[in-house]
């Protein structure tokens, strides 16, 4: 069995949603429009309805219905919630919630992007849709040096977006956080291992934004990525809850 260090040093180059050796990565084929991700966007969680309602809302992640709420692990104390604008839309609002005792508090929210074609509850390779669900967050990395990440961080030039892509995409993977969809935890984000098979897709990441939809990942500004890297703590068992608003609230 290879050591963790050997695994991190020898992984094949991969990109979000697709292997770099086979298909272009998040948004690389262009053609999608959307606002560039910036910090300070409003949360999609909605306004509370009086003191009693506010207290009740804190016991759950706002905008997340019972189906997905119960999938959040009991030991999770940090949740990145990605509220997609619509099933077929590429825009999202992202928020970080932290748990203290039995209640949740929203720390901040910001704008981002998801798959070019929106969301799916049955993701497969090349569908240009982000997978809906609740996924753990275990590993991070990027082209740039570790900014102070609490998650295990792998700096590697092998993560870099190839320069035959549009220039607007060259810095997409300066910082990335692997979403644990069809991947081996405890490996660098670009490890190509796909336990559920190639057809189910993989290499789904949180990464830096290029101003439009992705192949399947979730993107946001450099500042927001740095914030997440410095904040998400493996001791708090962070997860991402992601999907279009209607599906998440079901």
Coordinates of C-alpha atoms in Angstrom, one line a residue:
X1 CA 0.0 0.0 0.0
X2 CA 1.3 3.5 -0.9
X3 CA 1.9 6.0 1.8
X4 CA -0.2 9.2 1.9
X5 CA 2.9 11.1 0.8
X6 CA 3.4 8.9 -2.2
X7 CA -0.2 9.2 -3.1
X8 CA -0.1 13.0 -2.9
X9 CA 3.1 13.1 -5.0
X10 CA 2.1 10.7 -7.7
X11 CA -1.5 11.5 -8.6
X12 CA -2.5 12.0 -12.2
X13 CA -3.7 15.4 -13.2
X14 CA -7.5 15.8 -13.0
X15 CA -10.0 18.7 -13.1
X16 CA -13.4 19.2 -11.6
X17 CA -16.0 16.9 -13.0
X18 CA -13.7 15.4 -15.6
X19 CA -10.2 14.0 -16.1
X20 CA -7.9 16.5 -17.8
X21 CA -6.7 13.8 -20.1
X22 CA -10.2 13.4 -21.5
X23 CA -12.4 16.4 -21.3
X24 CA -12.1 20.2 -20.7
X25 CA -12.7 21.2 -17.1
X26 CA -15.1 23.6 -15.4
X27 CA -16.5 26.0 -17.9
X28 CA -13.5 25.7 -20.2
X29 CA -15.7 25.3 -23.3
X30 CA -17.2 28.8 -22.6
X31 CA -20.5 30.1 -23.7
X32 CA -22.1 30.7 -20.3
X33 CA -22.8 34.1 -18.9
X34 CA -23.2 35.1 -15.3
X35 CA -22.0 37.6 -12.7
X36 CA -18.5 37.1 -11.4
X37 CA -18.5 35.8 -7.8
X38 CA -18.0 38.5 -5.2
X39 CA -18.1 38.4 -1.4
X40 CA -21.0 39.9 0.4
X41 CA -24.0 38.5 -1.5
X42 CA -27.2 38.0 0.4
X43 CA -28.1 34.6 1.8
X44 CA -30.9 32.6 0.2
X45 CA -32.1 31.5 3.6
X46 CA -35.0 34.1 3.7
X47 CA -36.2 36.4 6.4
X48 CA -37.2 35.1 9.8
X49 CA -40.8 35.5 11.0
X50 CA -40.6 36.9 14.5
X51 CA -38.6 35.8 17.6
X52 CA -40.1 32.4 17.9
X53 CA -39.5 31.6 14.2
X54 CA -35.9 32.9 14.4
X55 CA -35.2 30.6 17.3
X56 CA -36.7 27.6 15.4
X57 CA -34.8 28.4 12.2
X58 CA -31.4 28.2 14.1
X59 CA -32.0 24.6 14.8
X60 CA -31.8 23.8 11.1
X61 CA -29.9 25.1 8.0
X62 CA -32.3 27.6 6.4
X63 CA -33.6 26.6 3.0
X64 CA -32.8 22.9 3.6
X65 CA -35.7 20.5 3.9
X66 CA -36.0 17.3 5.9
X67 CA -34.6 15.0 3.1
X68 CA -31.2 16.7 3.1
X69 CA -31.2 18.0 6.6
X70 CA -31.2 14.5 8.0
X71 CA -28.2 13.6 5.7
X72 CA -26.0 16.2 7.5
X73 CA -23.8 14.1 9.9
X74 CA -24.6 14.6 13.6
X75 CA -20.9 15.5 14.3
X76 CA -20.8 18.2 11.5
X77 CA -20.2 21.6 13.1
X78 CA -19.6 23.5 9.8
X79 CA -21.8 23.5 6.7
X80 CA -21.1 25.2 3.4
X81 CA -24.6 25.6 1.9
X82 CA -24.8 26.2 -1.9
X83 CA -28.2 27.4 -3.0
X84 CA -28.6 27.2 -6.7
X85 CA -30.7 29.8 -8.4
X86 CA -32.6 27.1 -10.3
X87 CA -32.5 23.5 -11.6
X88 CA -31.1 24.7 -15.0
X89 CA -29.3 27.8 -13.8
X90 CA -25.5 28.3 -13.3
X91 CA -25.7 31.0 -10.5
X92 CA -25.6 30.2 -6.8
X93 CA -25.5 31.8 -3.4
X94 CA -23.0 30.2 -1.0
X95 CA -23.2 30.5 2.8
X96 CA -21.1 29.2 5.7
X97 CA -23.0 28.0 8.9
X98 CA -21.4 26.9 12.1
X99 CA -23.0 25.0 14.9
X100 CA -22.8 25.8 18.6
X101 CA -24.7 23.4 20.9
X102 CA -27.8 22.6 19.0
X103 CA -28.1 25.7 17.0
X104 CA -26.7 27.0 13.7
X105 CA -25.4 30.5 13.0
X106 CA -24.7 31.9 9.5
X107 CA -21.2 33.4 9.4
X108 CA -21.4 35.0 6.0
X109 CA -22.6 34.5 2.4
X110 CA -21.4 35.3 -1.1
X111 CA -22.1 34.8 -4.8
X112 CA -20.8 31.8 -6.8
X113 CA -21.4 29.5 -9.8
X114 CA -22.3 25.9 -10.3
X115 CA -22.6 23.6 -13.3
X116 CA -23.3 25.3 -16.7
X117 CA -26.6 23.4 -17.0
X118 CA -27.6 23.5 -13.4
X119 CA -28.1 20.6 -11.0
X120 CA -28.9 16.9 -11.0
X121 CA -29.7 14.2 -8.4
X122 CA -28.0 11.7 -10.7
X123 CA -24.8 13.2 -11.9
X124 CA -22.8 11.5 -14.7
X125 CA -19.6 12.3 -16.6
X126 CA -19.9 15.3 -18.9
X127 CA -23.5 16.3 -18.1
X128 CA -22.4 19.8 -17.1
X129 CA -24.6 19.7 -14.0
X130 CA -23.5 19.8 -10.4
X131 CA -24.5 16.9 -8.2
X132 CA -27.2 17.6 -5.5
X133 CA -26.5 16.2 -2.1
X134 CA -24.6 16.4 1.2
X135 CA -20.9 15.7 0.9
X136 CA -18.0 15.8 3.3
X137 CA -15.0 18.1 2.8
X138 CA -11.7 16.4 3.6
X139 CA -8.9 17.6 1.4
X140 CA -7.7 20.8 -0.2
X141 CA -4.9 22.0 -2.5
X142 CA -3.9 24.2 -5.4
X143 CA -1.2 25.8 -7.5
X144 CA -0.6 28.5 -4.9
X145 CA 1.1 28.0 -1.6
X146 CA -1.0 27.0 1.4
X147 CA -2.7 30.2 2.7
X148 CA -3.1 28.7 6.1
X149 CA -5.6 26.0 5.4
X150 CA -6.8 23.7 8.3
X151 CA -7.8 20.9 5.9
X152 CA -4.8 18.9 4.6
X153 CA -3.4 21.0 1.7
X154 CA -1.4 19.8 -1.3
X155 CA 0.4 22.4 -3.3
X156 CA 1.2 21.1 -6.8
X157 CA 1.7 22.4 -10.3
X158 CA -0.1 19.3 -11.5
X159 CA -3.4 20.9 -10.4
X160 CA -2.9 23.9 -12.7
X161 CA -5.5 24.5 -15.5
X162 CA -3.7 23.9 -18.9
X163 CA -2.9 27.0 -20.8
X164 CA -4.6 25.8 -24.0
X165 CA -7.9 26.7 -22.1
X166 CA -9.2 30.3 -22.3
X167 CA -7.0 32.6 -20.3
X168 CA -10.0 33.4 -18.0
X169 CA -9.7 29.9 -16.7
X170 CA -6.0 29.7 -16.0
X171 CA -6.4 30.5 -12.3
X172 CA -9.5 28.4 -11.6
X173 CA -7.4 25.9 -9.6
X174 CA -5.1 28.2 -7.7
X175 CA -7.1 27.1 -4.7
X176 CA -9.4 24.1 -4.5
X177 CA -11.3 22.1 -1.9
X178 CA -12.3 18.6 -2.9
X179 CA -16.0 17.7 -2.5
X180 CA -16.1 14.1 -1.5
X181 CA -18.3 12.9 -4.4
X182 CA -17.0 9.7 -6.0
X183 CA -13.4 10.2 -4.7
X184 CA -11.0 8.6 -2.2
X185 CA -10.8 10.7 1.0
X186 CA -7.3 11.5 2.3
X187 CA -5.8 12.0 -1.2
X188 CA -5.0 15.2 -3.1
X189 CA -8.0 16.8 -4.8
X190 CA -6.7 15.7 -8.3
X191 CA -6.3 12.0 -7.4
X192 CA -8.2 10.3 -10.2
X193 CA -9.6 7.4 -8.1
X194 CA -13.4 7.0 -8.6
X195 CA -14.9 4.3 -6.3
X196 CA -18.3 4.4 -8.1
X197 CA -16.7 4.2 -11.6
X198 CA -15.8 6.7 -14.3
X199 CA -19.3 7.1 -15.6
X200 CA -20.5 8.7 -12.3
X201 CA -18.1 11.6 -12.8
X202 CA -15.7 12.9 -10.2
X203 CA -13.1 15.6 -9.3
X204 CA -15.9 17.9 -8.1
X205 CA -14.3 20.8 -6.3
X206 CA -14.9 24.2 -4.7
X207 CA -12.6 26.4 -6.7
X208 CA -11.9 29.9 -7.9
X209 CA -14.5 31.6 -10.2
X210 CA -14.0 32.6 -13.8
X211 CA -17.3 34.5 -14.1
X212 CA -19.6 31.8 -15.5
X213 CA -20.8 28.3 -15.0
X214 CA -18.6 25.2 -14.5
X215 CA -18.5 21.6 -15.7
X216 CA -19.8 20.4 -12.3
X217 CA -17.9 22.3 -9.6
X218 CA -18.8 25.2 -7.4
X219 CA -16.8 28.4 -7.9
X220 CA -16.3 31.6 -5.9
X221 CA -13.9 34.5 -5.7
X222 CA -10.3 34.1 -4.5
X223 CA -11.1 35.9 -1.3
X224 CA -14.0 33.6 -0.5
X225 CA -11.8 30.5 -1.2
X226 CA -9.1 31.9 1.1
X227 CA -11.8 32.4 3.8
X228 CA -13.0 28.8 3.5
X229 CA -9.5 27.4 3.5
X230 CA -8.6 29.2 6.6
X231 CA -12.0 28.5 8.3
X232 CA -13.0 24.9 7.5
X233 CA -11.6 22.7 10.2
X234 CA -11.4 18.8 10.0
X235 CA -12.0 18.8 13.8
X236 CA -15.5 20.4 13.0
X237 CA -16.3 17.7 10.4
X238 CA -17.3 20.2 7.6
X239 CA -19.7 19.2 4.9
X240 CA -21.2 20.9 1.8
X241 CA -25.0 20.9 1.2
X242 CA -25.6 21.8 -2.4
X243 CA -28.3 21.9 -5.0
X244 CA -31.0 24.1 -6.5
X245 CA -33.2 25.9 -4.0
X246 CA -36.3 24.0 -4.8
X247 CA -34.7 20.6 -4.5
X248 CA -32.8 21.5 -1.3
X249 CA -36.0 22.7 0.3
X250 CA -37.9 19.5 -0.5

